[in-house]
mmCIF file of C-alpha atoms in Angstrom:
data_model
loop_
_atom_site.group_PDB
_atom_site.id
_atom_site.type_symbol
_atom_site.label_atom_id
_atom_site.label_comp_id
_atom_site.label_asym_id
_atom_site.label_seq_id
_atom_site.Cartn_x
_atom_site.Cartn_y
_atom_site.Cartn_z
ATOM 1 C CA MET A 15 -7.014 25.711 -3.806
ATOM 2 C CA THR A 16 -3.835 26.069 -5.312
ATOM 3 C CA SER A 17 -3.280 27.509 -8.682
ATOM 4 C CA ASP A 18 -0.824 26.467 -11.061
ATOM 5 C CA PRO A 19 -0.413 28.024 -14.800
ATOM 6 C CA SER A 20 1.213 25.188 -16.131
ATOM 7 C CA LEU A 21 -1.449 23.090 -14.742
ATOM 8 C CA SER A 22 -4.411 25.449 -16.113
ATOM 9 C CA LEU A 23 -2.731 25.114 -19.625
ATOM 10 C CA SER A 24 -2.219 21.540 -19.492
ATOM 11 C CA LEU A 25 -5.686 20.631 -18.421
ATOM 12 C CA SER A 26 -7.330 23.436 -20.944
ATOM 13 C CA LEU A 27 -5.701 21.937 -23.806
ATOM 14 C CA SER A 28 -6.647 18.167 -22.727
ATOM 15 C CA LEU A 29 -10.228 19.581 -22.336
ATOM 16 C CA SER A 30 -10.320 21.183 -25.551
ATOM 17 C CA GLN A 31 -9.893 18.065 -27.265
ATOM 18 C CA CYS A 32 -13.281 16.461 -26.075
ATOM 19 C CA SER A 33 -15.028 14.206 -28.707
ATOM 20 C CA ALA A 34 -17.507 16.020 -30.902
ATOM 21 C CA ILE A 35 -19.865 13.069 -30.381
ATOM 22 C CA GLU A 36 -22.084 15.296 -27.997
ATOM 23 C CA GLY A 37 -20.918 18.720 -28.916
ATOM 24 C CA VAL A 38 -18.593 21.357 -27.376
ATOM 25 C CA CYS A 39 -17.287 20.139 -23.901
ATOM 26 C CA PRO A 40 -18.462 22.356 -20.843
ATOM 27 C CA LEU A 41 -15.976 21.071 -18.280
ATOM 28 C CA SER A 42 -13.662 23.594 -17.246
ATOM 29 C CA CYS A 43 -11.070 22.577 -14.681
ATOM 30 C CA ASP A 44 -10.872 26.421 -13.665
ATOM 31 C CA SER A 45 -14.369 25.702 -12.260
ATOM 32 C CA ALA A 46 -14.449 25.204 -8.230
ATOM 33 C CA ASP A 47 -17.236 22.689 -8.433
ATOM 34 C CA LEU A 48 -14.523 20.068 -10.658
ATOM 35 C CA ASN A 49 -11.795 18.564 -9.169
ATOM 36 C CA CYS A 50 -9.142 17.630 -11.960
ATOM 37 C CA PHE A 51 -6.507 14.921 -12.099
ATOM 38 C CA LEU A 52 -3.841 14.132 -14.950
ATOM 39 C CA VAL A 53 -2.779 10.444 -13.924
ATOM 40 C CA ASP A 54 -0.700 8.082 -15.644
ATOM 41 C CA ASN A 55 -1.310 4.599 -17.133
ATOM 42 C CA ASN A 56 -0.940 3.053 -13.404
ATOM 43 C CA GLY A 57 -3.085 5.505 -11.726
ATOM 44 C CA PHE A 58 -0.596 7.979 -10.402
ATOM 45 C CA ILE A 59 -1.387 11.839 -9.999
ATOM 46 C CA LEU A 60 0.978 13.905 -12.004
ATOM 47 C CA LEU A 61 -1.097 17.143 -12.091
ATOM 48 C CA SER A 62 -4.024 18.370 -9.618
ATOM 49 C CA LYS A 63 -5.152 21.770 -8.355
ATOM 50 C CA GLU A 64 -4.121 20.484 -4.753
ATOM 51 C CA LYS A 65 -0.005 20.244 -4.430
ATOM 52 C CA ASN A 66 -0.278 17.502 -1.756
ATOM 53 C CA GLU A 67 -2.131 15.288 -3.987
ATOM 54 C CA VAL A 68 0.761 15.147 -6.910
ATOM 55 C CA GLY A 69 2.752 12.156 -6.823
ATOM 56 C CA ARG A 70 0.120 10.006 -4.936
ATOM 57 C CA PHE A 71 -2.125 7.466 -5.993
ATOM 58 C CA LEU A 72 -5.769 8.206 -7.372
ATOM 59 C CA GLY A 73 -7.585 5.516 -5.518
ATOM 60 C CA GLU A 74 -6.031 7.153 -2.228
ATOM 61 C CA VAL A 75 -7.220 10.343 -2.983
ATOM 62 C CA ASP A 76 -10.803 9.295 -4.324
ATOM 63 C CA GLY A 77 -11.657 5.535 -3.678
ATOM 64 C CA SER A 78 -14.940 5.968 -5.182
ATOM 65 C CA VAL A 79 -14.121 7.030 -8.626
ATOM 66 C CA MET A 80 -10.849 4.782 -8.915
ATOM 67 C CA ALA A 81 -13.530 1.890 -7.808
ATOM 68 C CA SER A 82 -15.487 2.674 -10.743
ATOM 69 C CA LEU A 83 -12.687 2.872 -13.085
ATOM 70 C CA VAL A 84 -11.853 -0.500 -12.211
ATOM 71 C CA LYS A 85 -15.426 -1.941 -12.166
ATOM 72 C CA MET A 86 -15.972 -0.189 -15.674
ATOM 73 C CA GLY A 87 -12.654 -2.262 -16.916
ATOM 74 C CA LEU A 88 -10.675 1.240 -17.265
ATOM 75 C CA TYR A 89 -8.068 0.101 -14.786
ATOM 76 C CA LYS A 90 -7.158 -3.525 -14.753
ATOM 77 C CA LYS A 91 -6.076 -4.910 -11.245
ATOM 78 C CA VAL A 92 -2.725 -6.844 -11.644
ATOM 79 C CA SER A 93 -0.740 -8.486 -8.489
ATOM 80 C CA LEU A 94 2.811 -7.307 -8.300
ATOM 81 C CA PHE A 95 5.494 -9.365 -6.051
ATOM 82 C CA ASP A 96 8.606 -8.053 -4.283
ATOM 83 C CA TYR A 97 10.748 -11.379 -3.621
ATOM 84 C CA GLN A 98 13.465 -9.125 -1.303
ATOM 85 C CA ALA A 99 11.352 -7.501 0.866
ATOM 86 C CA MET A 100 11.764 -7.061 4.536
ATOM 87 C CA CYS A 101 8.880 -7.701 7.324
ATOM 88 C CA LYS A 102 8.598 -7.405 10.755
ATOM 89 C CA ASN A 103 9.404 -10.431 12.879
ATOM 90 C CA SER A 104 7.053 -10.290 15.545
ATOM 91 C CA HIS A 105 5.813 -12.984 17.579
ATOM 92 C CA HIS A 106 2.314 -11.957 17.221
ATOM 93 C CA HIS A 107 2.564 -13.138 13.362
ATOM 94 C CA ALA A 108 4.662 -15.846 13.604
ATOM 95 C CA SER A 109 3.230 -18.792 11.012
ATOM 96 C CA SER A 110 1.177 -21.585 12.400
ATOM 97 C CA ALA A 111 3.308 -23.919 10.336
ATOM 98 C CA ARG A 112 6.286 -24.107 12.098
ATOM 99 C CA PRO A 113 4.972 -26.836 14.780
ATOM 100 C CA LEU A 114 4.590 -28.771 11.952
ATOM 101 C CA LEU A 115 8.717 -28.533 10.978
ATOM 102 C CA SER A 116 10.265 -30.521 13.641
ATOM 103 C CA PRO A 117 10.807 -30.716 17.206
ATOM 104 C CA PHE A 118 14.108 -30.062 16.874
ATOM 105 C CA TYR A 119 13.070 -26.646 15.838
ATOM 106 C CA CYS A 120 11.450 -25.730 18.776
ATOM 107 C CA ILE A 121 14.750 -26.938 21.213
ATOM 108 C CA ALA A 122 17.116 -25.203 18.395
ATOM 109 C CA ALA A 123 14.676 -21.773 19.177
ATOM 110 C CA LEU A 124 14.927 -22.192 22.778
ATOM 111 C CA ILE A 125 18.869 -22.277 22.588
ATOM 112 C CA ARG A 126 18.913 -19.411 20.256
ATOM 113 C CA TRP A 127 16.607 -17.465 22.477
ATOM 114 C CA LEU A 128 18.958 -18.363 25.941
ATOM 115 C CA PHE A 129 22.013 -17.611 23.966
ATOM 116 C CA SER A 130 20.721 -14.077 22.823
ATOM 117 C CA ASN A 131 19.430 -13.154 25.969
ATOM 118 C CA ALA A 132 22.527 -13.810 28.014
ATOM 119 C CA LEU A 133 24.430 -12.148 25.416
ATOM 120 C CA MET A 134 22.081 -9.167 25.571
ATOM 121 C CA PHE A 135 22.047 -9.253 29.348
ATOM 122 C CA LEU A 136 26.371 -9.266 29.168
ATOM 123 C CA LEU A 137 26.224 -6.212 26.532
ATOM 124 C CA ASP A 138 23.831 -4.098 28.706
ATOM 125 C CA PHE A 139 25.578 -5.018 32.176
ATOM 126 C CA ASN A 140 28.769 -3.408 33.382
ATOM 127 C CA LEU A 141 29.921 -6.209 35.070
ATOM 128 C CA CYS A 142 32.590 -4.075 37.079
ATOM 129 C CA GLY A 143 29.375 -2.594 38.725
ATOM 130 C CA LEU A 144 28.349 -6.210 40.025
ATOM 131 C CA TRP A 145 28.168 -5.651 43.500
ATOM 132 C CA HIS A 146 26.979 -2.334 43.478
ATOM 133 C CA SER A 147 23.120 -2.864 44.176
ATOM 134 C CA ASP A 148 21.804 0.340 42.661
ATOM 135 C CA TYR A 149 23.635 -0.114 39.727
ATOM 136 C CA PHE A 150 22.051 -3.328 39.513
ATOM 137 C CA VAL A 151 18.599 -2.044 39.152
ATOM 138 C CA ASP A 152 19.576 0.297 36.873
ATOM 139 C CA ALA A 153 21.228 -2.323 34.816
ATOM 140 C CA LYS A 154 18.209 -4.445 34.709
ATOM 141 C CA ALA A 155 15.642 -1.587 33.600
ATOM 142 C CA GLY A 156 17.961 -0.862 30.825
ATOM 143 C CA TYR A 157 18.182 -4.343 29.745
ATOM 144 C CA HIS A 158 14.683 -4.939 29.729
ATOM 145 C CA THR A 159 14.014 -1.728 28.132
ATOM 146 C CA SER A 160 16.593 -2.116 25.290
ATOM 147 C CA HIS A 161 15.512 -5.765 24.519
ATOM 148 C CA LYS A 162 12.108 -4.463 23.618
ATOM 149 C CA GLN A 163 13.542 -2.198 21.560
ATOM 150 C CA LYS A 164 15.540 -4.429 19.819
ATOM 151 C CA LYS A 165 12.144 -6.798 19.687
ATOM 152 C CA MET A 166 10.070 -4.277 17.769
ATOM 153 C CA ASP A 167 12.545 -2.933 14.954
ATOM 154 C CA ALA A 168 13.368 -6.700 14.090
ATOM 155 C CA TYR A 169 12.636 -7.413 10.634
ATOM 156 C CA GLN A 170 13.160 -10.800 8.418
ATOM 157 C CA PRO A 171 13.307 -10.737 4.853
ATOM 158 C CA CYS A 172 10.121 -12.024 3.282
ATOM 159 C CA ASP A 173 8.058 -11.826 -0.226
ATOM 160 C CA THR A 174 4.966 -9.285 -0.616
ATOM 161 C CA ALA A 175 2.767 -8.675 -2.976
ATOM 162 C CA TYR A 176 0.736 -5.897 -3.559
ATOM 163 C CA PRO A 177 -1.520 -4.505 -5.890
ATOM 164 C CA GLY A 178 -1.086 -2.700 -9.245
ATOM 165 C CA PHE A 179 -3.151 -1.146 -12.062
ATOM 166 C CA MET A 180 -3.256 -0.731 -15.654
ATOM 167 C CA TYR A 181 -5.055 1.343 -18.253
ATOM 168 C CA ASP A 182 -7.141 0.224 -21.033
ATOM 169 C CA SER A 183 -5.409 2.293 -23.738
ATOM 170 C CA SER A 184 -8.236 0.706 -26.177
ATOM 171 C CA VAL A 185 -10.642 3.205 -24.225
ATOM 172 C CA ARG A 186 -10.452 6.625 -25.364
ATOM 173 C CA GLU A 187 -13.024 8.356 -23.120
ATOM 174 C CA ALA A 188 -15.563 7.543 -20.563
ATOM 175 C CA ASN A 189 -17.890 8.944 -18.365
ATOM 176 C CA SER A 190 -20.397 7.843 -15.513
ATOM 177 C CA LEU A 191 -22.127 8.535 -12.438
ATOM 178 C CA ILE A 192 -21.678 7.338 -8.646
ATOM 179 C CA LYS A 193 -24.537 7.268 -6.219
ATOM 180 C CA CYS A 194 -23.345 8.267 -3.056
ATOM 181 C CA GLY A 195 -26.277 8.406 -0.944
ATOM 182 C CA ARG A 196 -27.846 12.032 -1.017
ATOM 183 C CA CYS A 197 -25.889 12.945 -4.049
ATOM 184 C CA GLN A 198 -24.484 11.542 -7.505
ATOM 185 C CA LYS A 199 -20.604 12.447 -8.308
ATOM 186 C CA MET A 200 -20.388 12.547 -12.166
ATOM 187 C CA PHE A 201 -16.661 11.847 -13.177
ATOM 188 C CA VAL A 202 -15.518 11.978 -16.927
ATOM 189 C CA VAL A 203 -12.201 10.158 -18.222
ATOM 190 C CA GLN A 204 -10.552 11.346 -21.166
ATOM 191 C CA GLN A 205 -7.299 9.399 -22.728
ATOM 192 C CA ILE A 206 -4.556 12.181 -23.585
ATOM 193 C CA PRO A 207 -3.881 11.433 -27.355
ATOM 194 C CA ASP A 208 0.036 9.907 -27.896
ATOM 195 C CA SER A 209 0.568 9.495 -24.449
ATOM 196 C CA ASN A 210 0.010 7.328 -21.485
ATOM 197 C CA LEU A 211 -1.793 10.016 -19.497
ATOM 198 C CA VAL A 212 -5.571 10.347 -18.721
ATOM 199 C CA LEU A 213 -7.455 13.160 -17.628
ATOM 200 C CA VAL A 214 -9.867 12.460 -14.769
ATOM 201 C CA VAL A 215 -12.552 15.203 -13.986
ATOM 202 C CA THR A 216 -14.745 14.577 -11.061
ATOM 203 C CA GLN A 217 -17.360 16.641 -9.494
ATOM 204 C CA ALA A 218 -16.378 18.172 -6.333
ATOM 205 C CA ASP A 219 -19.307 18.826 -4.183
ATOM 206 C CA CYS A 220 -20.249 15.574 -3.911
ATOM 207 C CA ASP A 221 -18.674 13.324 -1.000
ATOM 208 C CA CYS A 222 -18.410 9.579 -1.380
ATOM 209 C CA SER A 223 -16.114 9.184 1.214
ATOM 210 C CA ARG A 224 -18.772 7.144 3.432
ATOM 211 C CA GLN A 225 -19.486 4.769 0.856
ATOM 212 C CA TYR A 226 -16.014 4.433 -0.557
ATOM 213 C CA GLY A 227 -12.886 4.322 1.302
ATOM 214 C CA PRO A 228 -9.281 4.823 0.123
ATOM 215 C CA MET A 229 -7.615 2.100 -2.038
ATOM 216 C CA PRO A 230 -4.014 2.096 -0.515
ATOM 217 C CA LEU A 231 -1.425 0.188 -2.482
ATOM 218 C CA GLU A 232 -0.074 -1.637 0.868
ATOM 219 C CA PRO A 233 1.826 -4.707 0.238
ATOM 220 C CA LYS A 234 0.875 -8.063 2.245
ATOM 221 C CA GLU A 235 3.447 -10.441 3.427
ATOM 222 C CA ILE A 236 3.108 -14.032 1.414
ATOM 223 C CA LYS A 237 2.522 -17.060 3.735
ATOM 224 C CA TYR A 238 3.867 -20.322 2.362
ATOM 225 C CA ILE A 239 2.074 -22.236 4.816
ATOM 226 C CA LEU A 240 0.299 -24.658 2.661
ATOM 227 C CA HIS A 241 3.770 -25.266 0.689
ATOM 228 C CA LEU A 242 5.820 -25.940 4.294
ATOM 229 C CA GLN A 243 2.746 -28.407 5.442
ATOM 230 C CA HIS A 244 2.927 -30.467 2.143
ATOM 231 C CA ARG A 245 6.583 -30.298 2.291
ATOM 232 C CA CYS A 246 6.378 -31.670 5.993
ATOM 233 C CA GLN A 247 3.653 -34.431 5.393
ATOM 234 C CA THR A 248 6.014 -35.702 2.156
ATOM 235 C CA HIS A 249 8.877 -36.330 4.502
ATOM 236 C CA GLY A 250 6.808 -37.426 7.445
ATOM 237 C CA LYS A 251 5.490 -40.329 5.305
ATOM 238 C CA THR A 252 6.949 -43.915 5.860
ATOM 239 C CA PRO A 253 7.697 -45.966 2.606
ATOM 240 C CA GLY A 254 5.332 -48.282 2.317
#
C-alpha cells in the first residue's frame, strides 16, 4: 500500500477524536489490518491508502460497507435526474410505444431510412469509378463498414436517472459487523466535526465481494412508455 504523510496526519487527527464512551479508540490507520477512507457527505473518497481509490464512490470500492451504511440509515439514497443527457440510439433499444403513435410514423421512418441510405451511398461511392468493377466491390464494402460504424456511434437526447447518496449529519459515529460467510467485517464510521467529511475504517482481512457486489452510480434512461400510451389512447378516442 502507498503511504501519504498528509493522509496519515489527517486520519490520525480524526481517530484521536474518538468518543470517550468506550474509552480510548484503539484503531490506527497505520495498521495493515485496516482500510481507512475519508469520504464526503455524498460517499466519494477524498483520502485513502490506495491512490487509485481517491475520487471514486465508496460503493464501487467496497459495496458491503456502503450497503450496510445505507441499511443503517447513515446514508440515504436519493434519485438524481439529468434532462440533457445523450443516450445511444440503437434499434435493439427501441421503445415499444412507437407502434402506438400512428401508421404514418412507420412510413415516415421508412422514407427517412431510404433517403439516409441513398445519401450515404452517394457520399461513400465515387461516381467517377462507376464503370470499374473492381472499385465497385471496394466501395460497397466501404459503405457497409462506415454505415455500421455510424449506427454504433449514434446518440440521441434523452432523460436519465442515477442514484445519489446523502449522509445523515445527525449521526456522529456508528459501528457494526458484516457477516461475509466465514468471516465478519468490522467497520467504524465517525463524522469529522465542523465539516461534511466522514471517516470510515474497515477490517481489511475480510473479503465480502462474493456476498456484496459493487454499487456503481450508473445512469439509466427514463422510458416514457406509459405517458405515450395514455396520450395515444386519449387522441384515439372518438367523441361520444
